[in-house]
CSV table of C-alpha atoms in Angstrom, one decimal:
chain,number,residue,atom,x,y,z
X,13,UNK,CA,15.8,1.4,13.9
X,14,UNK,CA,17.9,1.9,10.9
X,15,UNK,CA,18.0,4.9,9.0
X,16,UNK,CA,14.8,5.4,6.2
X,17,UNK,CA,16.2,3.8,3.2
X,18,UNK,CA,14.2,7.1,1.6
X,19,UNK,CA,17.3,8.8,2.4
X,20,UNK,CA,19.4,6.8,0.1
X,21,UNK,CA,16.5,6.5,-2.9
X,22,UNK,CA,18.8,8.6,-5.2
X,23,UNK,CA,21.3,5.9,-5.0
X,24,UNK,CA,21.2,2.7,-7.0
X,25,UNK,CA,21.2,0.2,-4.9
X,26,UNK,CA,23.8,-2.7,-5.4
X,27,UNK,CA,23.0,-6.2,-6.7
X,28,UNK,CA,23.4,-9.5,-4.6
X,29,UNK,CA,25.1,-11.2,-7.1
X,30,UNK,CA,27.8,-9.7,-9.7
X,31,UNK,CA,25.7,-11.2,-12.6
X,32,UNK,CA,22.2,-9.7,-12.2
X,33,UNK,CA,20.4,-11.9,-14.8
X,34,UNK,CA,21.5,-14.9,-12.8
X,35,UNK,CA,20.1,-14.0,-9.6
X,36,UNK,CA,17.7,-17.0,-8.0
X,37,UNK,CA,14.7,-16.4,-5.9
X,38,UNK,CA,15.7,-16.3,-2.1
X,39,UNK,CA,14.3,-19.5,-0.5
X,40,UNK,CA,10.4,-19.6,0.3
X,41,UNK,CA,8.6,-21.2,3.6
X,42,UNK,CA,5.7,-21.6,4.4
X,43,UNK,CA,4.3,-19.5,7.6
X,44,UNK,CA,4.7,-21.0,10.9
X,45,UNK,CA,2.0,-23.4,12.1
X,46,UNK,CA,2.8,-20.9,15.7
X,47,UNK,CA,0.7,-18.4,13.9
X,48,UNK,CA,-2.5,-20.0,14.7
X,49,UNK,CA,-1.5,-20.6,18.1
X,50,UNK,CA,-0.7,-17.3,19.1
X,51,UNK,CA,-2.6,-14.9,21.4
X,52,UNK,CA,-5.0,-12.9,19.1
X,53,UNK,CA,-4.7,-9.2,20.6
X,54,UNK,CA,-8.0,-7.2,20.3
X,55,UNK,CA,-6.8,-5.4,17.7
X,56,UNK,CA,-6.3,-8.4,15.8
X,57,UNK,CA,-9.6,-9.5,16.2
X,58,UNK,CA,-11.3,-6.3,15.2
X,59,UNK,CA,-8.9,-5.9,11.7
X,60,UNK,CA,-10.3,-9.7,11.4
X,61,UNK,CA,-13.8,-9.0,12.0
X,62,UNK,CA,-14.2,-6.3,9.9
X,63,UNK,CA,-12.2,-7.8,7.0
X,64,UNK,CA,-14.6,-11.2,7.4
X,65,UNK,CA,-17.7,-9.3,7.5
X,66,UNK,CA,-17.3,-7.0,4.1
X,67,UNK,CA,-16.1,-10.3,2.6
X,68,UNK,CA,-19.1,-12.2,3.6
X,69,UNK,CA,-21.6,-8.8,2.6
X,70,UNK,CA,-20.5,-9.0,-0.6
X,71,UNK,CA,-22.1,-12.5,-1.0
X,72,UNK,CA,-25.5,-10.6,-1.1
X,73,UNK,CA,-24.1,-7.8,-4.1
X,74,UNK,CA,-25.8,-10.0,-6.9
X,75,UNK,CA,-29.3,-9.8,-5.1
X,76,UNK,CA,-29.0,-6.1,-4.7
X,77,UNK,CA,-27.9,-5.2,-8.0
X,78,UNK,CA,-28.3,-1.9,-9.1
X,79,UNK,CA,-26.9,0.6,-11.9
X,80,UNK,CA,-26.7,3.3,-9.8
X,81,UNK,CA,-25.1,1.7,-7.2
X,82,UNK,CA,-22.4,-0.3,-9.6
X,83,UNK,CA,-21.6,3.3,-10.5
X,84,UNK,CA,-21.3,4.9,-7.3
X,85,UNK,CA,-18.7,1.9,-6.6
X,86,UNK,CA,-16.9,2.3,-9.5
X,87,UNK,CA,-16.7,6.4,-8.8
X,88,UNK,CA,-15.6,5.8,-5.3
X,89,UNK,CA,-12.9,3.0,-6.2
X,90,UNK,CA,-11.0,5.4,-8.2
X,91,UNK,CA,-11.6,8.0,-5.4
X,92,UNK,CA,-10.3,6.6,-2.9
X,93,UNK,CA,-8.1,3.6,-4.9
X,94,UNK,CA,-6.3,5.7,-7.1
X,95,UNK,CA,-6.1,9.1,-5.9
X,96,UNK,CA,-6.5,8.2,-2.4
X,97,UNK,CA,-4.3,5.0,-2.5
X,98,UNK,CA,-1.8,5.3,-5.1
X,99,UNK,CA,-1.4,9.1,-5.9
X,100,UNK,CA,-1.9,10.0,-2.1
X,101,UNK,CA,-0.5,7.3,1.0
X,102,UNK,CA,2.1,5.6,-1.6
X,103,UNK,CA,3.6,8.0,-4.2
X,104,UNK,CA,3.3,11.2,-2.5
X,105,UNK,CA,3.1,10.1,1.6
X,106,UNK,CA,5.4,7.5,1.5
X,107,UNK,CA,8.0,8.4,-1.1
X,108,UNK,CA,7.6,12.1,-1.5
X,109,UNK,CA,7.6,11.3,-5.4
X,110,UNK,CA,5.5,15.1,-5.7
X,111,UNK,CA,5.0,18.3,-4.2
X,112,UNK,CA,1.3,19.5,-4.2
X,113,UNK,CA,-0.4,22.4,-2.2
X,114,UNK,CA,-1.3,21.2,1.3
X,115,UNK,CA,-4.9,21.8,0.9
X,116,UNK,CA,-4.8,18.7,-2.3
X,117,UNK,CA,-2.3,16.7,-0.2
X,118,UNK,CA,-4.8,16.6,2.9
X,119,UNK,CA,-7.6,16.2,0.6
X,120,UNK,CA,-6.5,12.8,-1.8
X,121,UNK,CA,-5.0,11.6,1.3
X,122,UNK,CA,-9.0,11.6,2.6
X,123,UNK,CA,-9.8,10.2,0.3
X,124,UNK,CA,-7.4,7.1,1.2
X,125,UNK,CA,-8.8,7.2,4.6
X,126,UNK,CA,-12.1,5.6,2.9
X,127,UNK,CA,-10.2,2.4,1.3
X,128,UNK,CA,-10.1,1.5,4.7
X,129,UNK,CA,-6.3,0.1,4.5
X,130,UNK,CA,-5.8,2.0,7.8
X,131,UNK,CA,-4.7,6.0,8.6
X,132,UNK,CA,-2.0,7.5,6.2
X,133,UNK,CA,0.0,7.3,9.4
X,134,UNK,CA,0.0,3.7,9.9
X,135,UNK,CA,0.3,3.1,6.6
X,136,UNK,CA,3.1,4.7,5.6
X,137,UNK,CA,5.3,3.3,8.5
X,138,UNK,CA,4.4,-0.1,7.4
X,139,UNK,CA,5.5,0.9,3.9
X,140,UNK,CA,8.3,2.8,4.4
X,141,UNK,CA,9.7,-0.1,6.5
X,142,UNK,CA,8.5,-2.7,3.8
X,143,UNK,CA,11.6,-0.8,1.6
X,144,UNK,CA,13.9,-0.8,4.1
X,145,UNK,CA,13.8,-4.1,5.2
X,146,UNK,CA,12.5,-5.6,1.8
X,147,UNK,CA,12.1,-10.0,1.7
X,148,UNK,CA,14.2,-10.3,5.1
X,149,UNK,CA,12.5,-10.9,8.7
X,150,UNK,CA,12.0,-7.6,8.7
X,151,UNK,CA,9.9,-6.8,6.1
X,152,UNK,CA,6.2,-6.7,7.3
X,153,UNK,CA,4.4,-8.3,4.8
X,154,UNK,CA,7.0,-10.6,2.8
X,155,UNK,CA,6.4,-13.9,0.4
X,156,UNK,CA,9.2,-15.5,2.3
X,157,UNK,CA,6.7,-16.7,5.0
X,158,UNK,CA,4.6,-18.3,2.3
X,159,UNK,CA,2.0,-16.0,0.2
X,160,UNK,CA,-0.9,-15.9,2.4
X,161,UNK,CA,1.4,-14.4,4.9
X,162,UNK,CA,2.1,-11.8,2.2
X,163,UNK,CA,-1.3,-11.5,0.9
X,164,UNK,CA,-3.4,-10.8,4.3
X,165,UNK,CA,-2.2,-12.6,7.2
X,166,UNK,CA,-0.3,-9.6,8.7
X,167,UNK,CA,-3.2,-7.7,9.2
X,168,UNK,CA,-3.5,-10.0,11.7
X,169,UNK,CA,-0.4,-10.1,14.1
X,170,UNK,CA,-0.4,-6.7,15.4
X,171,UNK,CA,2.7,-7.6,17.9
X,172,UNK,CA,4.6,-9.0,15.1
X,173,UNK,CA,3.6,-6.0,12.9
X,174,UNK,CA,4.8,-3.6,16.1
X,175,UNK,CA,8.3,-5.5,16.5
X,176,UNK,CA,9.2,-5.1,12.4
X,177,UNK,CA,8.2,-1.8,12.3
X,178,UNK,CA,8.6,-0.1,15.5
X,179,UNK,CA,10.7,-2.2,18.2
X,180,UNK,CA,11.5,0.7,20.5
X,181,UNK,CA,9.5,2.5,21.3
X,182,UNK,CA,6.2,1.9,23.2
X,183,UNK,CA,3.1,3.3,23.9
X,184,UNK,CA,0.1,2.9,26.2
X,185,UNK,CA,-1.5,-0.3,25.2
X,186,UNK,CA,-4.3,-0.1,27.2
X,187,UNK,CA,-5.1,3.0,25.4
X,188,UNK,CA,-5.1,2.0,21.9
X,189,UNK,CA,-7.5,-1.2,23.5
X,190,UNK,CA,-10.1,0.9,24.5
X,191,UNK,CA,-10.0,3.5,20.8
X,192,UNK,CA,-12.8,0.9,19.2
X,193,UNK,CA,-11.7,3.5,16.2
X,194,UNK,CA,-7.9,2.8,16.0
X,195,UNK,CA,-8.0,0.1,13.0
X,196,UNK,CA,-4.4,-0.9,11.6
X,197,UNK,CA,-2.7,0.2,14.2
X,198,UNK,CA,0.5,-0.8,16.2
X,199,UNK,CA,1.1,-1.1,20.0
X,200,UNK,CA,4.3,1.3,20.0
X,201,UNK,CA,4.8,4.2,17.9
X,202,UNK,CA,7.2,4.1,14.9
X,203,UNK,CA,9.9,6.5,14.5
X,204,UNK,CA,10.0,6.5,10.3
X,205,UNK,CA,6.7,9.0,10.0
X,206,UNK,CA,7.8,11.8,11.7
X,207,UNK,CA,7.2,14.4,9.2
X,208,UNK,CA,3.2,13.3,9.3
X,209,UNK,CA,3.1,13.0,13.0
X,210,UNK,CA,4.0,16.7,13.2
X,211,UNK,CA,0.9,17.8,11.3
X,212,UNK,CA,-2.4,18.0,13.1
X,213,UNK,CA,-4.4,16.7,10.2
X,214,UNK,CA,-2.7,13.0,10.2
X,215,UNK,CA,-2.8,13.0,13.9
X,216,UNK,CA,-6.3,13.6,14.0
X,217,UNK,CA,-6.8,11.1,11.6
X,218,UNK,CA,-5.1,8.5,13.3
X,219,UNK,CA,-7.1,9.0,16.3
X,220,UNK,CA,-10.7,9.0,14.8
X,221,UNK,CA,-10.0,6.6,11.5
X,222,UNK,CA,-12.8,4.4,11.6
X,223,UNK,CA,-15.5,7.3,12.3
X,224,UNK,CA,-14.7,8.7,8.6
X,225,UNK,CA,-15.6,5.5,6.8
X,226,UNK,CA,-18.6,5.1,9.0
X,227,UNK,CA,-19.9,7.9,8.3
X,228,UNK,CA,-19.7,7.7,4.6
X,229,UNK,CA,-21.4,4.0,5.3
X,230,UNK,CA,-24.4,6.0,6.8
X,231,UNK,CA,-24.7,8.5,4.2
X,232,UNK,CA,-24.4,5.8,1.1
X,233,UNK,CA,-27.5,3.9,3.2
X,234,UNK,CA,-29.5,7.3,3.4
X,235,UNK,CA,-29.2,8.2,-0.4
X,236,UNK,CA,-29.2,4.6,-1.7
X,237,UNK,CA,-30.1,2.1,0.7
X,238,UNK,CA,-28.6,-1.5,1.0
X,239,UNK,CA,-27.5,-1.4,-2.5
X,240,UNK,CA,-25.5,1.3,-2.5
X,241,UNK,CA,-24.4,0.4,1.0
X,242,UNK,CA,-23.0,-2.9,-0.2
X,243,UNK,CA,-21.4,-1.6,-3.7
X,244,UNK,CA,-20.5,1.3,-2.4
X,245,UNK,CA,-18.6,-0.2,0.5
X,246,UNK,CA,-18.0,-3.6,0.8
X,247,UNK,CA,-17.9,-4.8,-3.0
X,248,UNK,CA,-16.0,-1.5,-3.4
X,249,UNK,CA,-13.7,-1.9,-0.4
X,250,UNK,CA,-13.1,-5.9,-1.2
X,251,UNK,CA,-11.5,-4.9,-4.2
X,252,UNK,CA,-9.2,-2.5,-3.4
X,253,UNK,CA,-8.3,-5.1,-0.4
X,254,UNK,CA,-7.2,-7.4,-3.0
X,255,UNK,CA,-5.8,-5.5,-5.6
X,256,UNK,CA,-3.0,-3.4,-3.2
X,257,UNK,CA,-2.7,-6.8,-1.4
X,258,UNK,CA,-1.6,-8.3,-4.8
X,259,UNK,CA,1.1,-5.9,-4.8
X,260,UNK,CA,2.4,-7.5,-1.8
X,261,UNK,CA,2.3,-10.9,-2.8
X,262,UNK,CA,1.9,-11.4,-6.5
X,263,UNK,CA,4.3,-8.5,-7.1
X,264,UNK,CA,6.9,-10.7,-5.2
X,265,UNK,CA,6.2,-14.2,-6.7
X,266,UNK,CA,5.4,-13.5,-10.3
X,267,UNK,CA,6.1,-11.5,-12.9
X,268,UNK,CA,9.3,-10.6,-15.1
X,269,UNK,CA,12.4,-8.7,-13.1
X,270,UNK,CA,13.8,-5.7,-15.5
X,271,UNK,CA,16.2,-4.2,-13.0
X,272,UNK,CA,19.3,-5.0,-10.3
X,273,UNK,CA,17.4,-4.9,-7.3
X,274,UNK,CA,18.4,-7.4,-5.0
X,275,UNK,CA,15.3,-8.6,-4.1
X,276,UNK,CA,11.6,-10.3,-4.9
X,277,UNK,CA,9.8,-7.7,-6.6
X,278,UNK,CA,8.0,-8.5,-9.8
X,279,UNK,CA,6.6,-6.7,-12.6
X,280,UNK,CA,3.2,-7.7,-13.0
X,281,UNK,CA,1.4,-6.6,-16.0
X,282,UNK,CA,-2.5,-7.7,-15.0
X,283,UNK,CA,-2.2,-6.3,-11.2
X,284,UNK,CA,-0.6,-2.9,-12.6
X,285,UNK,CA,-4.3,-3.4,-14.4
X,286,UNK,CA,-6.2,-4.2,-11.1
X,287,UNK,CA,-4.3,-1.5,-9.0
X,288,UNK,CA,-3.9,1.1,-11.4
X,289,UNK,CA,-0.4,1.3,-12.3
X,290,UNK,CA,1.1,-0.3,-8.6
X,291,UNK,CA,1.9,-3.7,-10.6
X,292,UNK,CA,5.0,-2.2,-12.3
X,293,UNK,CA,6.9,-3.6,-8.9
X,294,UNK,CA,10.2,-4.1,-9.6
X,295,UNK,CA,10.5,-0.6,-11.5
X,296,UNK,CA,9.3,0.7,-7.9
X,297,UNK,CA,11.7,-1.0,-6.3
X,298,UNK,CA,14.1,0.2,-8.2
X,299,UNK,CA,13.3,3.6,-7.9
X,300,UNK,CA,11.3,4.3,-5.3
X,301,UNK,CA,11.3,7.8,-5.2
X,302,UNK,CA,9.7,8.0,-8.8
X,303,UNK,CA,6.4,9.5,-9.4
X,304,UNK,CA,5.7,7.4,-12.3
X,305,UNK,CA,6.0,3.4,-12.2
X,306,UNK,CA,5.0,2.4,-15.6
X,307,UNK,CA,8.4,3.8,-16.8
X,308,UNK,CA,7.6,2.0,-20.7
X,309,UNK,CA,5.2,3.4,-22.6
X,310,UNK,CA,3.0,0.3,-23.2
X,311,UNK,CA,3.2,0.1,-18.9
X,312,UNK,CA,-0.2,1.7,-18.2
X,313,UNK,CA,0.1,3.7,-15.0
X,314,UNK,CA,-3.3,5.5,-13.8
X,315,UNK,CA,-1.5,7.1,-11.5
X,316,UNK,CA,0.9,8.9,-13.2
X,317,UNK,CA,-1.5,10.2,-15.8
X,318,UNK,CA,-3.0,11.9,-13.2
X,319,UNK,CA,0.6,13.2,-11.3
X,320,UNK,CA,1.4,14.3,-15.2
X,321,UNK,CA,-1.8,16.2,-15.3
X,322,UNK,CA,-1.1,18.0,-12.1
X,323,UNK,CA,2.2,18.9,-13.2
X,324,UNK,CA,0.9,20.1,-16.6
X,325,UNK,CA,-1.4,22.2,-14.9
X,326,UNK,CA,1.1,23.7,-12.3
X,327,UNK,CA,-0.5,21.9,-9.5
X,328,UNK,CA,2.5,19.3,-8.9
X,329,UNK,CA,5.8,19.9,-8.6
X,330,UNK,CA,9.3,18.7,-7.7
X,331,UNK,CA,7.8,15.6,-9.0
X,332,UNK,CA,10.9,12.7,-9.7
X,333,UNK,CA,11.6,10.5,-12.3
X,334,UNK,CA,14.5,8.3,-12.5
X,335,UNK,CA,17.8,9.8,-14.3
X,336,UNK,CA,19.1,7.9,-17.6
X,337,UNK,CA,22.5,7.2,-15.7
X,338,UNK,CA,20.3,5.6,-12.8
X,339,UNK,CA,18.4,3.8,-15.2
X,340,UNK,CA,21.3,2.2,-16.8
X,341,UNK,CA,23.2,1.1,-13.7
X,342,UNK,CA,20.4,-1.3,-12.4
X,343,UNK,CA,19.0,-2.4,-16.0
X,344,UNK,CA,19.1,-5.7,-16.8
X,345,UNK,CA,20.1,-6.7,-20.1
X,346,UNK,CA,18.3,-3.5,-21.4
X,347,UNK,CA,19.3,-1.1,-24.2
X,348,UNK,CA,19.7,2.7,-23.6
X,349,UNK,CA,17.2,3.6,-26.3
X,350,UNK,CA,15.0,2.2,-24.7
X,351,UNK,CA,14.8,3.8,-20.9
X,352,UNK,CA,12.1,6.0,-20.2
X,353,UNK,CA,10.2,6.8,-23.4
């Protein structure tokens, strides 16, 4: 596999074409009818269960309406959304945007465990390979198979996942068959996460993912019953699904392009709503390594309120933000006064 394109974040990275603000969308296709076709895996089949039977729970939300229970949701969608999602697997996991003491790391990164997007391992090799290989073949979960491909499809193609991310090295398959708690997982091991693989939390994780969401399932049921067990998890869960997924597809498709960055990515103003700052795409694809996305100040970024707060209060530090130099060598068409205010 090629070198983690992490290594090179500091560097702009050069545009396709010599004039930026003339760049056309690469070429989009619709996903291959072989899809269907295929040989689903049993780890396809699980991801697609459990995806279809949240979906269809939350057909029952309205009939179990409660106060309490809308609140819970709402509590633990920022729990595990935004610190566990955002702050945690993305900003700090995947990109090393912020340094913060190991006991917080472990801690929001638990917290992502219960969005149910898969183990901070998994999940971080499927992003980090997402930037390296962005809108090619490579790239795991790209609009340039059509946007349903982007959207959620993926989850569902575990070889295909394994040969974009990891293509060689294997592992024993029959042994991640038999883990009924293994969830996003891959059939060969990747070699982009090796700082998390040495550390005995992640590890753990990965092998006993789906226990941790269970067992908050059975303790939402014991304190509230069905209501809380559908608001709290499957209305709860459903929209964290959709709003990260947006990332992946809408983020690619629509939206405005600020900066040179030679490929799809979009900044979309109502999913940075939805996902809590993540819709500021193409200013993360510019600079990945940044801790803070909304890089205007009218770009609302949840997120990096709360990184800001950290760092105010000594907890973060080393936390990145992209240099006035970097900022004017990808910008598009865009005065200096007017970069990271």
């Amino acid at each position: 596999m090629h070198r983690l394109l992490l290594e090179e974040e500091g560097k702009p990275r050069p545009a396709l074409l010599t004039d930026a603000s003339k760049q056309e969308p690469k070429e989009m296709v619709k996903p291959p009818r072989s899809f269907w076709r295929r040989k689903w895996t049993k780890l396809d089949k699980r991801v697609a269960h459990v995806i279809l039977l949240l979906h269809l729970l939350c057909i029952f939300a309205p009939f179990h309406f409660t106060w309490p229970a809308f609140r819970v949701a709402v509590t633990l969608q920022i729990i595990t959304g935004l610190f566990g999602m955002t702050i945690s697997y993305h900003r700090n996991l995947a990109h090393k945007s912020f340094q913060i003491p190991k006991w917080l790391e472990y801690l929001f990164a638990y917290c992502g465990v219960h969005a149910l997007q898969g183990d901070p391992i998994d999940w971080v090799s499927t992003h980090r390979c997402h930037h390296q290989f962005v809108d090619t073949e490579r790239d795991p979960h790209s609009p340039i198979q059509g946007f349903w491909m982007s959207h959620i499809m993926w989850l569902f193609d575990s070889y295909t996942l394994t040969d974009k991310v990891s293509p060689k090295y294997s592992s024993n398959l029959q042994k991640i068959e038999k883990n009924m708690f293994v969830y996003f997982s891959k059939y060969r091991k990747p070699e982009n996460v090796g700082d998390l693989e040495r550390q005995t939390f992640y590890r753990f994780i990965h092998k006993t993912y789906l226990l941790h969401p269970i067992a908050l399932a059975a303790i939402l049921y014991t304190v509230g019953g069905v209501p809380f067990l559908i608001w709290g998890m499957c209305v709860r869960i459903v929209v964290i699904f959709h709003s990260t997924f947006m990332v992946n597809s809408v983020c690619h498709m629509w939206g405005q392009q600020h900066w040179r960055t030679g490929d799809l990515s979009r900044n979309n103003w109502w999913v940075g709503l939805t996902s809590f700052g993540e819709g500021w795409h193409n200013n993360h694809h510019a600079f990945k390594y940044s801790a803070r996305l909304g890089l205007e100040w009218w770009q609302l970024d949840a997120g990096w309120y709360v990184i800001r707060f950290l760092q105010v209060i000594g907890l973060a530090t080393d936390v990145k933000l992209p240099s006035p130099a970097h900022m004017q060598a990808l910008a598009l068409n865009k005065p200096e006064d007017h970069l990271l205010k």
